[in-house]
Structure formats: C-alpha cells, structure tokens
Amino acid sequence: MMPGMITNAAISVSLEFSESAFTTLHGMLRDMVDWRITCPADEPAVVTFSGFITKIDTPFSPDEEVMISLEITPSGDVSIA
C-alpha cells in the first residue's frame, strides 16, 4: 500500500454450506478471481469485480443451518448492474 492508493472495502458474502463449495473456496485462497455475485430477488443487482478472499469462516451452531461467510477484497473497480 502506498500513499494516494484507494482501498476498496471488503465485500461480505454468505452462502449455504456444502462440502464442494467449501473446498472450492479454500482452493481459491490467495488467488485473484473475477467475481460475479447475484443479489437476492427482492433486491435485484449483479456485482462484478476482481478480488481475492481475505477471510472465510464456517461457524457451526447446534440445530442451525450451517453457512459459509467470506470477505472478498476487491482489486480495482466494482460494477453494480
């Protein structure tokens, strides 16, 4: 990081746990990826950007649906359509 550079805030994403999704996401750690995130139908929007995973959690709570939460830090412009 150098003076004058712009830092994009991390984008938080949650998704239902599946072993294949968890394995795929862990395999993407430290890789720059082109992301396309489709927001829920009640707030239709598609967010596209290049970025990398900076945090991944899989909290397990008794009798609750298991979710994967991750933060992706964008690198460059973020497009919302």
Tab-separated table of N, CA and C in Angstrom:
chain	number	residue	atom	x	y	z
A	1	MET	N	0.837	-1.168	0.000
A	1	MET	CA	0.000	0.000	0.000
A	1	MET	C	0.883	1.233	0.000
A	2	MET	N	0.513	2.221	-0.798
A	2	MET	CA	1.291	3.449	-0.891
A	2	MET	C	0.351	4.646	-0.743
A	3	PRO	N	0.861	5.800	-0.319
A	3	PRO	CA	0.014	6.980	-0.202
A	3	PRO	C	-0.681	7.292	-1.533
A	4	GLY	N	-1.938	7.679	-1.432
A	4	GLY	CA	-2.703	8.021	-2.631
A	4	GLY	C	-3.473	6.858	-3.223
A	5	MET	N	-3.192	5.637	-2.786
A	5	MET	CA	-3.929	4.486	-3.308
A	5	MET	C	-5.285	4.411	-2.637
A	6	ILE	N	-6.298	3.959	-3.364
A	6	ILE	CA	-7.641	3.826	-2.839
A	6	ILE	C	-7.846	2.387	-2.371
A	7	THR	N	-8.420	2.242	-1.181
A	7	THR	CA	-8.713	0.916	-0.650
A	7	THR	C	-10.204	0.660	-0.762
A	8	ASN	N	-10.590	-0.385	-1.476
A	8	ASN	CA	-11.990	-0.787	-1.525
A	8	ASN	C	-12.302	-1.601	-0.280
A	9	ALA	N	-13.448	-1.347	0.307
A	9	ALA	CA	-13.864	-2.113	1.474
A	9	ALA	C	-14.153	-3.552	1.063
A	10	ALA	N	-13.943	-4.463	1.988
A	10	ALA	CA	-14.235	-5.870	1.719
A	10	ALA	C	-15.732	-6.054	1.526
A	11	ILE	N	-16.088	-6.991	0.673
A	11	ILE	CA	-17.484	-7.333	0.415
A	11	ILE	C	-17.772	-8.626	1.166
A	12	SER	N	-18.793	-8.597	2.023
A	12	SER	CA	-19.163	-9.776	2.805
A	12	SER	C	-20.212	-10.583	2.059
A	13	VAL	N	-20.027	-11.904	2.021
A	13	VAL	CA	-20.930	-12.809	1.317
A	13	VAL	C	-21.246	-13.982	2.236
A	14	SER	N	-22.499	-14.419	2.241
A	14	SER	CA	-22.896	-15.614	2.983
A	14	SER	C	-23.581	-16.578	2.034
A	15	LEU	N	-23.306	-17.865	2.183
A	15	LEU	CA	-23.945	-18.875	1.357
A	15	LEU	C	-24.120	-20.148	2.151
A	16	GLU	N	-25.072	-20.977	1.720
A	16	GLU	CA	-25.320	-22.235	2.409
A	16	GLU	C	-24.096	-23.134	2.280
A	17	PHE	N	-23.800	-23.838	3.366
A	17	PHE	CA	-22.645	-24.732	3.376
A	17	PHE	C	-22.884	-25.947	2.493
A	18	SER	N	-21.895	-26.271	1.705
A	18	SER	CA	-21.800	-27.570	1.046
A	18	SER	C	-20.314	-27.902	1.016
A	19	GLU	N	-20.012	-29.169	1.077
A	19	GLU	CA	-18.602	-29.568	1.102
A	19	GLU	C	-17.882	-29.113	-0.159
A	20	SER	N	-18.541	-29.216	-1.306
A	20	SER	CA	-17.891	-28.827	-2.557
A	20	SER	C	-17.636	-27.313	-2.614
A	21	ALA	N	-18.602	-26.492	-2.142
A	21	ALA	CA	-18.399	-25.041	-2.134
A	21	ALA	C	-17.263	-24.671	-1.188
A	22	PHE	N	-17.239	-25.288	-0.006
A	22	PHE	CA	-16.193	-25.006	0.975
A	22	PHE	C	-14.818	-25.376	0.420
A	23	THR	N	-14.710	-26.541	-0.200
A	23	THR	CA	-13.443	-26.992	-0.789
A	23	THR	C	-13.009	-26.060	-1.915
A	24	THR	N	-13.950	-25.669	-2.757
A	24	THR	CA	-13.635	-24.761	-3.876
A	24	THR	C	-13.142	-23.424	-3.352
A	25	LEU	N	-13.835	-22.851	-2.367
A	25	LEU	CA	-13.433	-21.557	-1.826
A	25	LEU	C	-12.060	-21.617	-1.173
A	26	HIS	N	-11.780	-22.678	-0.421
A	26	HIS	CA	-10.455	-22.813	0.185
A	26	HIS	C	-9.375	-22.958	-0.877
A	27	GLY	N	-9.699	-23.589	-1.988
A	27	GLY	CA	-8.745	-23.718	-3.084
A	27	GLY	C	-8.460	-22.397	-3.773
A	28	MET	N	-9.329	-21.400	-3.569
A	28	MET	CA	-9.171	-20.100	-4.212
A	28	MET	C	-8.428	-19.093	-3.335
A	29	LEU	N	-8.097	-19.465	-2.093
A	29	LEU	CA	-7.363	-18.550	-1.222
A	29	LEU	C	-6.064	-18.130	-1.893
A	30	ARG	N	-5.744	-16.863	-1.782
A	30	ARG	CA	-4.529	-16.260	-2.353
A	30	ARG	C	-4.572	-16.110	-3.870
A	31	ASP	N	-5.711	-16.401	-4.509
A	31	ASP	CA	-5.836	-16.246	-5.963
A	31	ASP	C	-6.694	-15.037	-6.294
A	32	MET	N	-6.283	-14.251	-7.295
A	32	MET	CA	-7.106	-13.172	-7.816
A	32	MET	C	-8.166	-13.817	-8.704
A	33	VAL	N	-9.429	-13.495	-8.465
A	33	VAL	CA	-10.540	-14.138	-9.155
A	33	VAL	C	-11.489	-13.065	-9.679
A	34	ASP	N	-12.098	-13.294	-10.837
A	34	ASP	CA	-13.168	-12.434	-11.332
A	34	ASP	C	-14.473	-12.925	-10.716
A	35	TRP	N	-15.095	-12.090	-9.882
A	35	TRP	CA	-16.295	-12.451	-9.145
A	35	TRP	C	-17.529	-11.876	-9.816
A	36	ARG	N	-18.634	-12.612	-9.734
A	36	ARG	CA	-19.950	-12.147	-10.173
A	36	ARG	C	-20.933	-12.620	-9.113
A	37	ILE	N	-21.464	-11.680	-8.346
A	37	ILE	CA	-22.357	-12.006	-7.245
A	37	ILE	C	-23.744	-11.487	-7.583
A	38	THR	N	-24.724	-12.381	-7.576
A	38	THR	CA	-26.107	-12.012	-7.842
A	38	THR	C	-26.829	-11.869	-6.511
A	39	CYS	N	-27.381	-10.686	-6.276
A	39	CYS	CA	-28.092	-10.406	-5.026
A	39	CYS	C	-29.470	-11.044	-5.058
A	40	PRO	N	-30.088	-11.209	-3.892
A	40	PRO	CA	-31.412	-11.836	-3.817
A	40	PRO	C	-32.445	-11.129	-4.687
A	41	ALA	N	-33.504	-11.864	-5.013
A	41	ALA	CA	-34.544	-11.368	-5.920
A	41	ALA	C	-35.244	-10.113	-5.408
A	42	ASP	N	-35.352	-9.940	-4.071
A	42	ASP	CA	-36.036	-8.756	-3.555
A	42	ASP	C	-35.194	-7.488	-3.717
A	43	GLU	N	-33.915	-7.629	-3.969
A	43	GLU	CA	-33.025	-6.506	-4.260
A	43	GLU	C	-32.164	-6.874	-5.463
A	44	PRO	N	-32.780	-6.962	-6.646
A	44	PRO	CA	-32.038	-7.465	-7.799
A	44	PRO	C	-30.858	-6.572	-8.191
A	45	ALA	N	-29.694	-7.169	-8.187
A	45	ALA	CA	-28.479	-6.485	-8.622
A	45	ALA	C	-27.411	-7.543	-8.854
A	46	VAL	N	-26.514	-7.238	-9.771
A	46	VAL	CA	-25.372	-8.109	-10.034
A	46	VAL	C	-24.112	-7.275	-9.813
A	47	VAL	N	-23.234	-7.766	-8.949
A	47	VAL	CA	-21.994	-7.074	-8.631
A	47	VAL	C	-20.853	-7.861	-9.254
A	48	THR	N	-20.011	-7.187	-10.048
A	48	THR	CA	-18.863	-7.850	-10.673
A	48	THR	C	-17.590	-7.077	-10.338
A	49	PHE	N	-16.520	-7.826	-10.094
A	49	PHE	CA	-15.235	-7.220	-9.760
A	49	PHE	C	-14.165	-8.300	-9.710
A	50	SER	N	-12.916	-7.889	-9.742
A	50	SER	CA	-11.797	-8.794	-9.493
A	50	SER	C	-11.402	-8.615	-8.038
A	51	GLY	N	-11.046	-9.705	-7.385
A	51	GLY	CA	-10.656	-9.609	-5.994
A	51	GLY	C	-10.189	-10.944	-5.457
A	52	PHE	N	-9.864	-10.947	-4.169
A	52	PHE	CA	-9.348	-12.156	-3.548
A	52	PHE	C	-9.988	-12.331	-2.175
A	53	ILE	N	-10.114	-13.573	-1.746
A	53	ILE	CA	-10.708	-13.886	-0.444
A	53	ILE	C	-9.728	-13.482	0.647
A	54	THR	N	-10.213	-12.691	1.612
A	54	THR	CA	-9.371	-12.274	2.729
A	54	THR	C	-9.822	-12.896	4.047
A	55	LYS	N	-11.006	-13.529	4.053
A	55	LYS	CA	-11.490	-14.165	5.276
A	55	LYS	C	-12.535	-15.196	4.887
A	56	ILE	N	-12.477	-16.374	5.515
A	56	ILE	CA	-13.502	-17.396	5.300
A	56	ILE	C	-13.784	-18.071	6.632
A	57	ASP	N	-15.062	-18.167	6.985
A	57	ASP	CA	-15.492	-18.783	8.242
A	57	ASP	C	-16.622	-19.757	7.955
A	58	THR	N	-16.683	-20.785	8.752
A	58	THR	CA	-17.811	-21.712	8.716
A	58	THR	C	-18.222	-21.972	10.154
A	59	PRO	N	-19.074	-21.099	10.691
A	59	PRO	CA	-19.499	-21.310	12.081
A	59	PRO	C	-20.515	-22.441	12.189
A	60	PHE	N	-20.335	-23.281	13.160
A	60	PHE	CA	-21.257	-24.377	13.409
A	60	PHE	C	-21.956	-24.117	14.741
A	61	SER	N	-23.274	-24.043	14.705
A	61	SER	CA	-24.075	-23.865	15.917
A	61	SER	C	-25.084	-25.005	15.992
A	62	PRO	N	-25.353	-25.506	17.179
A	62	PRO	CA	-26.316	-26.604	17.313
A	62	PRO	C	-27.684	-26.238	16.736
A	63	ASP	N	-28.247	-27.149	15.989
A	63	ASP	CA	-29.609	-27.020	15.458
A	63	ASP	C	-29.824	-25.813	14.557
A	64	GLU	N	-28.788	-25.326	13.918
A	64	GLU	CA	-28.927	-24.215	12.990
A	64	GLU	C	-28.346	-24.600	11.635
A	65	GLU	N	-28.839	-23.938	10.599
A	65	GLU	CA	-28.311	-24.155	9.257
A	65	GLU	C	-26.865	-23.685	9.212
A	66	VAL	N	-25.998	-24.469	8.611
A	66	VAL	CA	-24.587	-24.119	8.525
A	66	VAL	C	-24.376	-23.235	7.301
A	67	MET	N	-23.729	-22.103	7.522
A	67	MET	CA	-23.470	-21.151	6.459
A	67	MET	C	-21.968	-20.948	6.316
A	68	ILE	N	-21.556	-20.559	5.134
A	68	ILE	CA	-20.178	-20.144	4.893
A	68	ILE	C	-20.225	-18.626	4.762
A	69	SER	N	-19.383	-17.936	5.508
A	69	SER	CA	-19.290	-16.496	5.334
A	69	SER	C	-17.873	-16.169	4.911
A	70	LEU	N	-17.748	-15.267	3.943
A	70	LEU	CA	-16.432	-14.885	3.493
A	70	LEU	C	-16.391	-13.418	3.183
A	71	GLU	N	-15.184	-12.865	3.206
A	71	GLU	CA	-14.956	-11.499	2.788
A	71	GLU	C	-14.038	-11.536	1.582
A	72	ILE	N	-14.412	-10.750	0.592
A	72	ILE	CA	-13.628	-10.647	-0.629
A	72	ILE	C	-13.180	-9.201	-0.748
A	73	THR	N	-11.897	-8.962	-0.895
A	73	THR	CA	-11.386	-7.619	-1.065
A	73	THR	C	-11.217	-7.335	-2.549
A	74	PRO	N	-11.968	-6.349	-3.066
A	74	PRO	CA	-11.862	-6.019	-4.491
A	74	PRO	C	-10.512	-5.418	-4.842
A	75	SER	N	-10.100	-5.640	-6.053
A	75	SER	CA	-8.897	-5.034	-6.598
A	75	SER	C	-9.320	-4.322	-7.878
A	76	GLY	N	-9.449	-3.016	-7.814
A	76	GLY	CA	-9.918	-2.266	-8.975
A	76	GLY	C	-11.369	-1.871	-8.811
A	77	ASP	N	-12.016	-1.554	-9.933
A	77	ASP	CA	-13.382	-1.054	-9.923
A	77	ASP	C	-14.391	-2.151	-9.638
A	78	VAL	N	-15.490	-1.752	-8.985
A	78	VAL	CA	-16.621	-2.637	-8.728
A	78	VAL	C	-17.783	-2.137	-9.569
A	79	SER	N	-18.406	-3.037	-10.318
A	79	SER	CA	-19.539	-2.697	-11.178
A	79	SER	C	-20.808	-3.258	-10.588
A	80	ILE	N	-21.851	-2.416	-10.485
A	80	ILE	CA	-23.144	-2.864	-9.998
A	80	ILE	C	-24.175	-2.593	-11.090
A	81	ALA	N	-24.866	-3.656	-11.527
A	81	ALA	CA	-25.857	-3.512	-12.599
A	81	ALA	C	-27.202	-4.027	-12.139
